[in-house]
């Protein structure tokens, strides 16, 4: 289950397992979390736009959907 962390004007941030997901209007970024909150990897993903500000993408064979409502 996805958990919303914060609301922003341009994007929303979710935490999903070991990933922090940021849904931008044009791109999606998946930031893999590490101990002490240090971010070691940043992956830019091309989103599949299902409808306005809703994105569907895959990270490491796991399928996620983010809705920016």
CSV table of C-alpha atoms in Angstrom, one decimal:
chain,number,residue,atom,x,y,z
A,1,UNK,CA,0.0,0.0,0.0
A,2,UNK,CA,1.2,3.5,-0.8
A,3,UNK,CA,1.4,6.1,1.9
A,4,UNK,CA,1.3,9.8,1.1
A,5,UNK,CA,4.1,11.7,2.9
A,6,UNK,CA,3.7,15.3,1.8
A,7,UNK,CA,1.7,17.5,-0.5
A,8,UNK,CA,3.4,19.9,-2.9
A,9,UNK,CA,2.1,22.3,-5.4
A,10,UNK,CA,3.7,20.6,-8.4
A,11,UNK,CA,4.1,17.0,-7.2
A,12,UNK,CA,3.2,14.5,-4.5
A,13,UNK,CA,5.6,12.3,-2.5
A,14,UNK,CA,4.8,8.7,-1.6
A,15,UNK,CA,6.6,6.0,0.3
A,16,UNK,CA,6.3,2.5,-1.1
A,17,UNK,CA,8.5,-0.1,0.4
A,18,UNK,CA,12.1,0.9,0.0
A,19,UNK,CA,11.3,3.6,-2.5
A,20,UNK,CA,10.3,7.3,-2.3
A,21,UNK,CA,8.1,8.1,-5.2
A,22,UNK,CA,7.8,11.7,-6.5
A,23,UNK,CA,5.1,12.3,-9.1
A,24,UNK,CA,5.9,15.4,-11.1
A,25,UNK,CA,3.7,16.8,-13.8
A,26,UNK,CA,6.1,15.6,-16.5
A,27,UNK,CA,8.4,13.0,-15.0
A,28,UNK,CA,8.4,10.4,-12.2
A,29,UNK,CA,11.4,9.9,-10.0
A,30,UNK,CA,12.0,6.9,-7.8
A,31,UNK,CA,14.5,7.5,-5.0
A,32,UNK,CA,15.7,4.4,-3.3
A,33,UNK,CA,15.9,4.9,0.5
A,34,UNK,CA,18.9,4.0,2.6
A,35,UNK,CA,19.7,4.1,6.3
A,36,UNK,CA,19.6,7.5,7.9
A,37,UNK,CA,17.5,8.8,5.0
A,38,UNK,CA,20.5,9.1,2.7
A,39,UNK,CA,19.5,8.9,-0.9
A,40,UNK,CA,22.0,6.8,-2.9
A,41,UNK,CA,20.2,6.3,-6.3
A,42,UNK,CA,18.0,8.6,-8.4
A,43,UNK,CA,16.0,7.1,-11.3
A,44,UNK,CA,14.2,9.2,-13.8
A,45,UNK,CA,11.2,7.3,-15.3
A,46,UNK,CA,9.1,8.2,-18.3
A,47,UNK,CA,5.5,8.0,-17.0
A,48,UNK,CA,2.6,6.5,-18.9
A,49,UNK,CA,-0.2,9.1,-18.5
A,50,UNK,CA,-3.5,7.2,-17.7
A,51,UNK,CA,-5.4,10.5,-17.2
A,52,UNK,CA,-4.6,13.9,-15.8
A,53,UNK,CA,-1.8,13.7,-13.3
A,54,UNK,CA,-2.1,9.9,-12.8
A,55,UNK,CA,1.0,7.9,-13.7
A,56,UNK,CA,1.8,4.2,-14.1
A,57,UNK,CA,5.3,2.9,-14.1
A,58,UNK,CA,7.6,0.0,-13.0
A,59,UNK,CA,10.5,-0.1,-10.6
A,60,UNK,CA,12.5,-3.3,-10.3
A,61,UNK,CA,9.8,-5.6,-11.6
A,62,UNK,CA,7.2,-3.9,-9.3
A,63,UNK,CA,4.3,-2.1,-10.9
A,64,UNK,CA,3.1,1.2,-9.3
A,65,UNK,CA,0.4,3.7,-10.0
A,66,UNK,CA,0.5,7.3,-8.6
A,67,UNK,CA,-2.4,9.7,-8.7
A,68,UNK,CA,-1.7,13.4,-8.1
A,69,UNK,CA,-5.0,14.6,-6.8
